[in-house]
Coordinates of C-alpha atoms and ligand atoms in Angstrom, one line a residue:
X583 CA 16.0 -31.2 6.3
X584 CA 14.5 -27.9 5.4
X585 CA 15.2 -24.1 4.4
X586 CA 13.9 -21.5 7.2
X587 CA 13.2 -17.7 6.2
X588 CA 13.2 -14.8 8.8
X589 CA 12.1 -11.4 7.8
X590 CA 12.9 -8.1 9.9
X591 CA 11.5 -4.8 9.2
X592 CA 8.8 -3.6 6.7
X593 CA 6.1 -4.9 4.5
X594 CA 8.6 -4.7 1.4
X595 CA 10.9 -7.3 3.2
X596 CA 7.6 -9.3 3.6
X597 CA 7.0 -9.6 0.1
X598 CA 10.4 -10.4 -0.9
X599 CA 11.0 -13.0 1.7
X600 CA 7.8 -14.6 0.7
X601 CA 8.8 -14.4 -3.0
X602 CA 12.4 -15.8 -2.2
X603 CA 10.8 -18.8 -0.2
X604 CA 8.4 -19.7 -3.2
X605 CA 11.5 -19.7 -5.6
X606 CA 13.9 -21.7 -3.4
X607 CA 15.3 -24.8 -4.9
X608 CA 14.4 -27.6 -3.0
X609 CA 17.6 -29.1 -3.1
X610 CA 19.0 -26.2 -0.9
X611 CA 18.5 -27.8 2.5
X612 CA 19.6 -27.0 6.2
X613 CA 19.9 -23.2 5.0
X614 CA 18.7 -20.0 6.8
X615 CA 17.9 -17.0 4.8
X616 CA 17.7 -13.7 6.9
X617 CA 16.3 -10.7 5.3
X618 CA 17.4 -7.8 7.4
X619 CA 16.5 -4.2 8.2
X620 CA 18.7 -1.3 8.6
X621 CA 16.0 1.6 9.4
X622 CA 17.5 2.1 13.0
X623 CA 20.6 1.3 15.1
X624 CA 18.1 -0.7 16.9
X625 CA 17.1 -2.8 13.7
X626 CA 20.8 -3.5 12.9
X627 CA 21.1 -4.7 16.6
X628 CA 18.1 -7.2 16.0
X629 CA 19.5 -8.5 13.2
X630 CA 23.0 -9.3 14.6
X631 CA 20.9 -10.7 17.7
X632 CA 18.7 -12.9 15.4
X633 CA 21.6 -14.5 13.4
X634 CA 23.8 -15.0 16.6
X635 CA 20.6 -16.7 18.1
X636 CA 20.0 -18.8 14.6
X637 CA 23.7 -19.9 14.7
X638 CA 23.7 -21.1 17.9
X639 CA 20.6 -23.2 17.6
X640 CA 21.6 -24.6 14.0
X641 CA 25.6 -24.4 14.2
X642 CA 25.9 -26.8 11.0
X643 CA 23.4 -24.4 8.8
X644 CA 24.4 -22.3 6.0
X645 CA 23.1 -18.7 6.9
X646 CA 22.7 -16.2 3.7
X647 CA 21.9 -12.8 4.7
X648 CA 20.3 -10.3 2.4
X649 CA 18.2 -7.0 2.7
X650 CA 19.1 -3.5 3.8
X651 CA 21.6 -4.1 6.6
X652 CA 23.4 -6.6 4.6
X653 CA 23.6 -3.7 1.5
X654 CA 24.5 -1.4 3.8
X655 CA 27.2 -2.8 5.9
X656 CA 28.2 -5.7 4.0
X657 CA 31.6 -6.1 5.4
X658 CA 30.2 -6.3 9.2
X659 CA 27.7 -8.7 7.9
X660 CA 30.2 -11.2 6.3
X661 CA 32.1 -11.1 9.4
X662 CA 29.4 -12.2 11.8
X663 CA 29.8 -15.8 13.1
X664 CA 27.9 -18.6 11.0
X665 CA 27.3 -16.1 8.0
X666 CA 28.0 -18.1 4.9
X667 CA 26.8 -15.6 2.2
X668 CA 26.0 -12.2 1.9
X669 CA 23.4 -11.3 -1.0
X670 CA 23.3 -7.7 -2.4
X671 CA 20.6 -6.2 -4.2
X672 CA 20.9 -5.4 -8.0
X673 CA 20.0 -1.9 -8.4
X674 CA 19.6 -1.9 -11.8
X675 CA 16.2 -3.5 -12.1
X676 CA 13.0 -4.3 -10.1
X677 CA 12.7 -7.4 -8.6
X678 CA 9.0 -8.1 -8.5
X679 CA 7.5 -9.6 -5.2
X680 CA 4.3 -10.4 -3.4
X681 CA 3.6 -12.3 0.0
X682 CA 0.9 -14.9 0.3
X683 CA 0.0 -17.6 3.0
X684 CA 1.7 -15.9 6.1
X685 CA -0.8 -13.0 6.5
X686 CA -4.5 -12.5 6.1
X687 CA -3.5 -10.1 3.6
X688 CA -0.9 -10.0 0.5
X689 CA 1.7 -7.4 0.3
X690 CA 2.3 -6.7 -3.3
X691 CA 5.7 -4.7 -3.9
X692 CA 4.8 -2.1 -7.0
X693 CA 8.2 0.2 -6.2
X694 CA 11.6 0.0 -4.8
X695 CA 14.1 2.5 -3.9
X696 CA 14.1 6.1 -3.2
X697 CA 15.4 9.1 -4.9
X698 CA 14.6 11.5 -1.9
X699 CA 17.5 12.4 0.2
X700 CA 15.7 12.8 3.8
X701 CA 18.8 13.9 5.7
X702 CA 18.2 11.1 8.4
X703 CA 17.7 8.1 6.2
X704 CA 19.9 5.3 4.7
X705 CA 17.2 3.5 3.0
X706 CA 17.5 5.6 -0.3
X707 CA 21.2 4.2 -0.2
X708 CA 20.3 0.6 0.8
X709 CA 17.8 0.3 -1.6
X710 CA 19.1 2.3 -4.7
X711 CA 17.1 4.7 -7.1
X712 CA 13.5 4.6 -7.3
X713 CA 12.0 2.1 -9.9
X714 CA 8.8 0.1 -10.5
X715 CA 7.1 -3.1 -11.8
X716 CA 4.9 -2.0 -15.0
X717 CA 1.3 -2.0 -14.7
X718 CA 0.8 -4.9 -16.9
X719 CA 3.1 -7.0 -14.8
X720 CA 1.2 -6.0 -11.4
X721 CA -2.1 -6.7 -12.5
X722 CA -0.9 -10.2 -13.6
X723 CA 0.7 -10.2 -9.8
X724 CA -2.6 -9.2 -8.6
X725 CA -4.5 -11.9 -10.6
X726 CA -2.0 -14.6 -9.6
X727 CA -2.6 -13.6 -5.6
X728 CA -6.4 -13.6 -6.1
X729 CA -6.2 -16.9 -7.8
X730 CA -5.0 -18.0 -4.3
X731 CA -8.0 -17.0 -2.6
X732 CA -6.7 -13.7 -1.1
X733 CA -9.3 -10.8 -0.8
X734 CA -7.1 -8.1 0.4
X735 CA -3.8 -6.4 -1.1
X736 CA -1.5 -3.7 0.3
X737 CA 0.5 -1.9 -2.1
X738 CA 3.9 -1.6 -0.7
X739 CA 6.9 0.2 -1.7
X740 CA 10.1 2.0 -0.5
X741 CA 8.1 5.6 -1.5
X742 CA 5.3 4.1 -3.3
X743 CA 3.5 7.2 -4.5
X744 CA 7.1 7.8 -6.6
X745 CA 5.6 4.7 -8.7
X746 CA 6.4 5.3 -12.4
X747 CA 10.1 6.4 -12.5
X748 CA 11.0 3.6 -14.6
X749 CA 8.1 2.8 -16.9
X750 CA 6.8 6.7 -17.5
X751 CA 3.3 5.2 -16.0
X752 CA 1.3 7.0 -13.5
X753 CA 0.6 5.6 -10.0
X754 CA -3.2 6.5 -10.4
X755 CA -3.0 4.7 -13.7
X756 CA -1.9 1.4 -11.8
X757 CA -4.7 2.1 -8.9
X758 CA -7.2 2.1 -11.5
X759 CA -6.0 -1.0 -13.2
X760 CA -5.6 -2.8 -10.2
X761 CA -9.3 -1.7 -9.1
X762 CA -10.6 -4.0 -12.2
X763 CA -8.6 -6.8 -10.8
X764 CA -11.6 -9.8 -10.1
X765 CA -11.5 -11.5 -6.6
X766 CA -9.8 -8.8 -5.1
X767 CA -12.1 -7.0 -2.7
X768 CA -9.9 -4.7 -1.0
X769 CA -6.8 -2.4 -1.5
X770 CA -4.8 -0.3 0.9
X771 CA -1.9 2.0 -0.2
X772 CA 0.8 1.1 2.6
X773 CA 2.5 4.4 3.2
X774 CA 2.5 7.5 1.0
X775 CA 4.6 10.8 1.3
X776 CA 2.1 13.8 1.7
X777 CA 3.6 15.7 -1.3
X778 CA 2.4 12.5 -3.6
X779 CA -1.1 12.4 -2.1
X780 CA -2.6 14.0 -4.9
X781 CA -6.1 15.3 -5.4
X782 CA -6.6 12.8 -8.1
X783 CA -5.5 9.8 -5.9
X784 CA -7.8 11.1 -3.0
X785 CA -10.7 11.4 -5.4
X786 CA -10.2 8.1 -7.0
X787 CA -10.0 6.4 -3.7
X788 CA -13.0 8.1 -2.1
X789 CA -15.0 6.8 -5.6
X790 CA -13.4 3.2 -5.3
X791 CA -15.4 0.5 -3.9
X792 CA -12.1 -1.3 -3.4
X793 CA -9.5 1.3 -2.0
X794 CA -10.2 1.7 1.8
X795 CA -10.2 5.0 3.5
X796 CA -7.0 4.1 5.4
X797 CA -3.8 6.3 5.0
X798 CA -0.5 5.8 6.2
X799 CA 1.5 9.1 6.2
X800 CA 4.7 10.1 7.4
X801 CA 4.6 13.5 9.1
X802 CA 8.1 13.0 10.9
X803 CA 7.7 16.4 12.6
X804 CA 5.0 19.2 13.4
X805 CA 7.6 21.7 13.3
X806 CA 8.6 23.5 9.9
X807 CA 12.1 24.3 10.9
X808 CA 12.7 20.7 11.7
X809 CA 11.0 19.5 8.5
X810 CA 13.7 21.6 6.8
X811 CA 16.7 20.2 8.6
X812 CA 15.3 17.0 7.7
X813 CA 14.8 17.9 4.0
X814 CA 11.4 16.8 3.9
X815 CA 9.5 18.0 0.7
X816 CA 6.3 19.8 2.4
X817 CA 5.5 22.1 5.4
X818 CA 3.0 21.4 8.2
X819 CA 0.5 23.6 6.3
X820 CA 0.7 21.1 3.2
X821 CA 0.5 18.1 5.4
X822 CA -2.9 19.6 7.3
X823 CA -4.2 20.4 3.7
X824 CA -4.0 17.0 2.3
X825 CA -5.3 15.5 5.7
X826 CA -8.3 18.2 5.0
X827 CA -8.8 17.2 1.6
X828 CA -9.0 13.3 2.6
X829 CA -11.5 13.8 5.2
X830 CA -13.8 16.0 3.1
X831 CA -14.1 13.1 0.5
X832 CA -13.9 10.4 3.0
X833 CA -14.7 11.6 6.5
X834 CA -14.2 8.2 8.4
X835 CA -10.7 7.6 7.0
X836 CA -8.3 6.1 9.4
X837 CA -4.9 7.9 9.3
X838 CA -1.7 6.7 10.9
X839 CA 0.9 9.0 11.2
X840 CA 4.8 8.4 11.7
X841 CA 6.7 10.7 13.8
X842 CA 10.4 11.0 14.6
X843 CA 11.2 12.6 18.0
X844 CA 14.8 13.7 19.3
X845 CA 15.7 14.8 15.7
X846 CA 19.2 16.8 16.0
X847 CA 18.2 20.5 17.0
X848 CA 14.6 19.8 18.2
X849 CA 14.1 22.0 21.0
X850 CA 11.4 21.6 23.8
X851 CA 9.7 24.2 22.0
X852 CA 9.7 22.6 18.5
X853 CA 8.3 19.3 20.1
X854 CA 5.5 21.0 21.8
X855 CA 4.8 22.4 18.2
X856 CA 4.7 18.7 17.0
X857 CA 2.3 17.5 19.8
X858 CA 0.0 20.8 19.3
X859 CA -0.1 19.8 15.6
X860 CA -0.7 16.5 16.3
X861 CA -3.7 17.3 18.9
X862 CA -5.5 19.5 16.6
X863 CA -5.2 17.2 13.5
X864 CA -6.5 14.1 15.4
X865 CA -5.2 11.2 13.3
X866 CA -6.2 7.8 14.5
X867 CA -2.9 6.6 15.4
X868 CA 0.7 7.6 15.6
X869 CA 4.2 5.2 15.0
X870 CA 6.5 7.0 17.1
X871 CA 10.0 6.7 16.4
X872 CA 13.1 8.2 18.6
X873 CA 15.7 9.4 16.3
X874 CA 18.5 7.0 15.5
X875 CA 21.9 8.4 14.1
X876 CA 22.7 6.5 11.0
X877 CA 26.5 6.7 9.8
X878 CA 27.2 8.7 6.7
X879 CA 23.9 10.6 6.8
X880 CA 24.1 14.6 7.0
X881 CA 21.6 14.3 10.2
X882 CA 24.4 12.2 12.0
X883 CA 26.6 15.6 11.7
X884 CA 24.1 18.0 12.9
X885 CA 24.7 19.9 15.8
X886 CA 21.8 19.9 19.0
X887 CA 21.9 16.2 19.4
X888 CA 19.0 15.4 21.8
X889 CA 19.8 13.0 24.9
X890 CA 18.1 9.6 24.3
X891 CA 16.6 10.2 27.8
X892 CA 14.6 13.5 26.6
X893 CA 13.9 11.5 23.3
X894 CA 12.2 8.7 25.3
X895 CA 10.4 11.3 27.4
X896 CA 9.0 12.9 24.2
X897 CA 8.1 9.5 22.6
X898 CA 6.2 8.3 26.1
X899 CA 4.1 11.6 25.5
X900 CA 3.5 11.1 22.0
X901 CA 2.7 7.3 22.7
X902 CA 0.0 8.4 25.1
X903 CA -1.7 10.9 22.7
X904 CA -1.8 7.8 20.3
X905 CA -3.6 5.7 22.6
X906 CA -6.1 8.8 23.4
X907 CA -6.5 9.5 19.6
X908 CA -6.8 5.7 18.6
X909 CA -9.6 5.4 21.5
X910 CA -11.3 8.3 20.2
X911 CA -11.4 6.9 16.6
X912 CA -12.4 3.4 17.2
X913 CA -15.1 4.5 19.7
X914 CA -17.0 6.1 16.7
X915 CA -17.9 2.9 15.3
X916 CA -18.8 0.9 18.0
X917 CA -22.4 -0.5 17.2
X918 CA -22.0 0.0 13.6
X919 CA -22.7 -2.8 11.1
X920 CA -20.2 -3.3 8.4
X921 CA -18.1 -6.1 6.3
X922 CA -15.0 -7.8 8.0
X923 CA -11.9 -9.4 6.9
X924 CA -11.6 -11.9 9.5
X925 CA -7.9 -11.9 10.7
X926 CA -7.8 -15.1 13.1
X927 CA -9.7 -17.9 14.5
X928 CA -11.7 -20.1 12.2
X929 CA -14.2 -18.0 10.2
X930 CA -13.0 -17.2 6.8
X931 CA -13.9 -14.2 4.8
X932 CA -16.1 -15.9 2.5
X933 CA -18.3 -17.4 5.4
X934 CA -19.6 -14.0 5.3
X935 CA -21.7 -12.5 2.5
X936 CA -20.0 -9.8 0.5
Ligands
SF4_808 S1 11.5 9.4 1.2 FE1 13.0 10.1 2.7 S2 12.7 8.7 4.6 FE2 11.5 7.7 2.8 S3 12.9 6.1 2.0 FE3 13.1 8.0 0.7 S4 14.7 9.2 1.8 FE4 14.3 7.5 3.3

């Protein structure tokens, strides 16, 4: 007799599923909870396939579905065979969440929702307006995480750098407060929009012993015309300036960069601009996503659709570049002595002197 939980998608979902699992009443047995993702059409399909598989294997179980796909298309999800209930989100409040026990690191949700309206994205409608926990509450959660022996926290959110909308607090003040939590040795900011990565945040991370020189920043395109069509809030010049500022303060920073290829209207020349931009910028890793049509978004109606075949060729080219960049980055540290957070096998963090 058991409840099983399944998570698809991002770190925010991992934090939320972990929180649900801790709070689930023991009396509810033979229940399966699926926390879904809807970032692309492929993510929707993955959710449907998982639900079908779970239903086949556990025909008697109650299947409860929540998350972005359930929120975006609740009727379709409710109609899937085996689904007993669809749980929708309450956009009027921030639901605190953190993960423990299932990963080496803990994901602490500090912010939810998004007020931006990027032309290709449904996440802002699936997660509602930007909102956050208070600094005091988040410090308490970080202390709870530390009490369980976790040494590293990844700050997660839908638009993490937009922290403070509902409490009128500042993201930089959250970082300062978390930096003082005893027992947590490392922090990472999971993903931050380039326009929100301020000099103040960069200077603070450079001075902190705990905040790691590790930034995940969505670029999406290295062509300003496409960035405009995407309704992103920066230019390539601004993006390059942010990277240069981080490198000036933290030369060994690991940059993971998101890129979308095959956005409507992206010509061969536009893609070449993106490729050249990234070749010059030389981040450590690229996360490449072929554009996926999301019904109801402005991009879905845009002219100049790029065929999936061409998008796949472009994605492959960037994946090859990413492998080269990664190799180049990690080879700089061969033979370096440094502290490590052990992620697998027997040794644990406290087996090593800090
Ligand atoms: S910043 Fe843009 S892409 Fe990211 S969640 Fe908000 S609307 Fe979507």
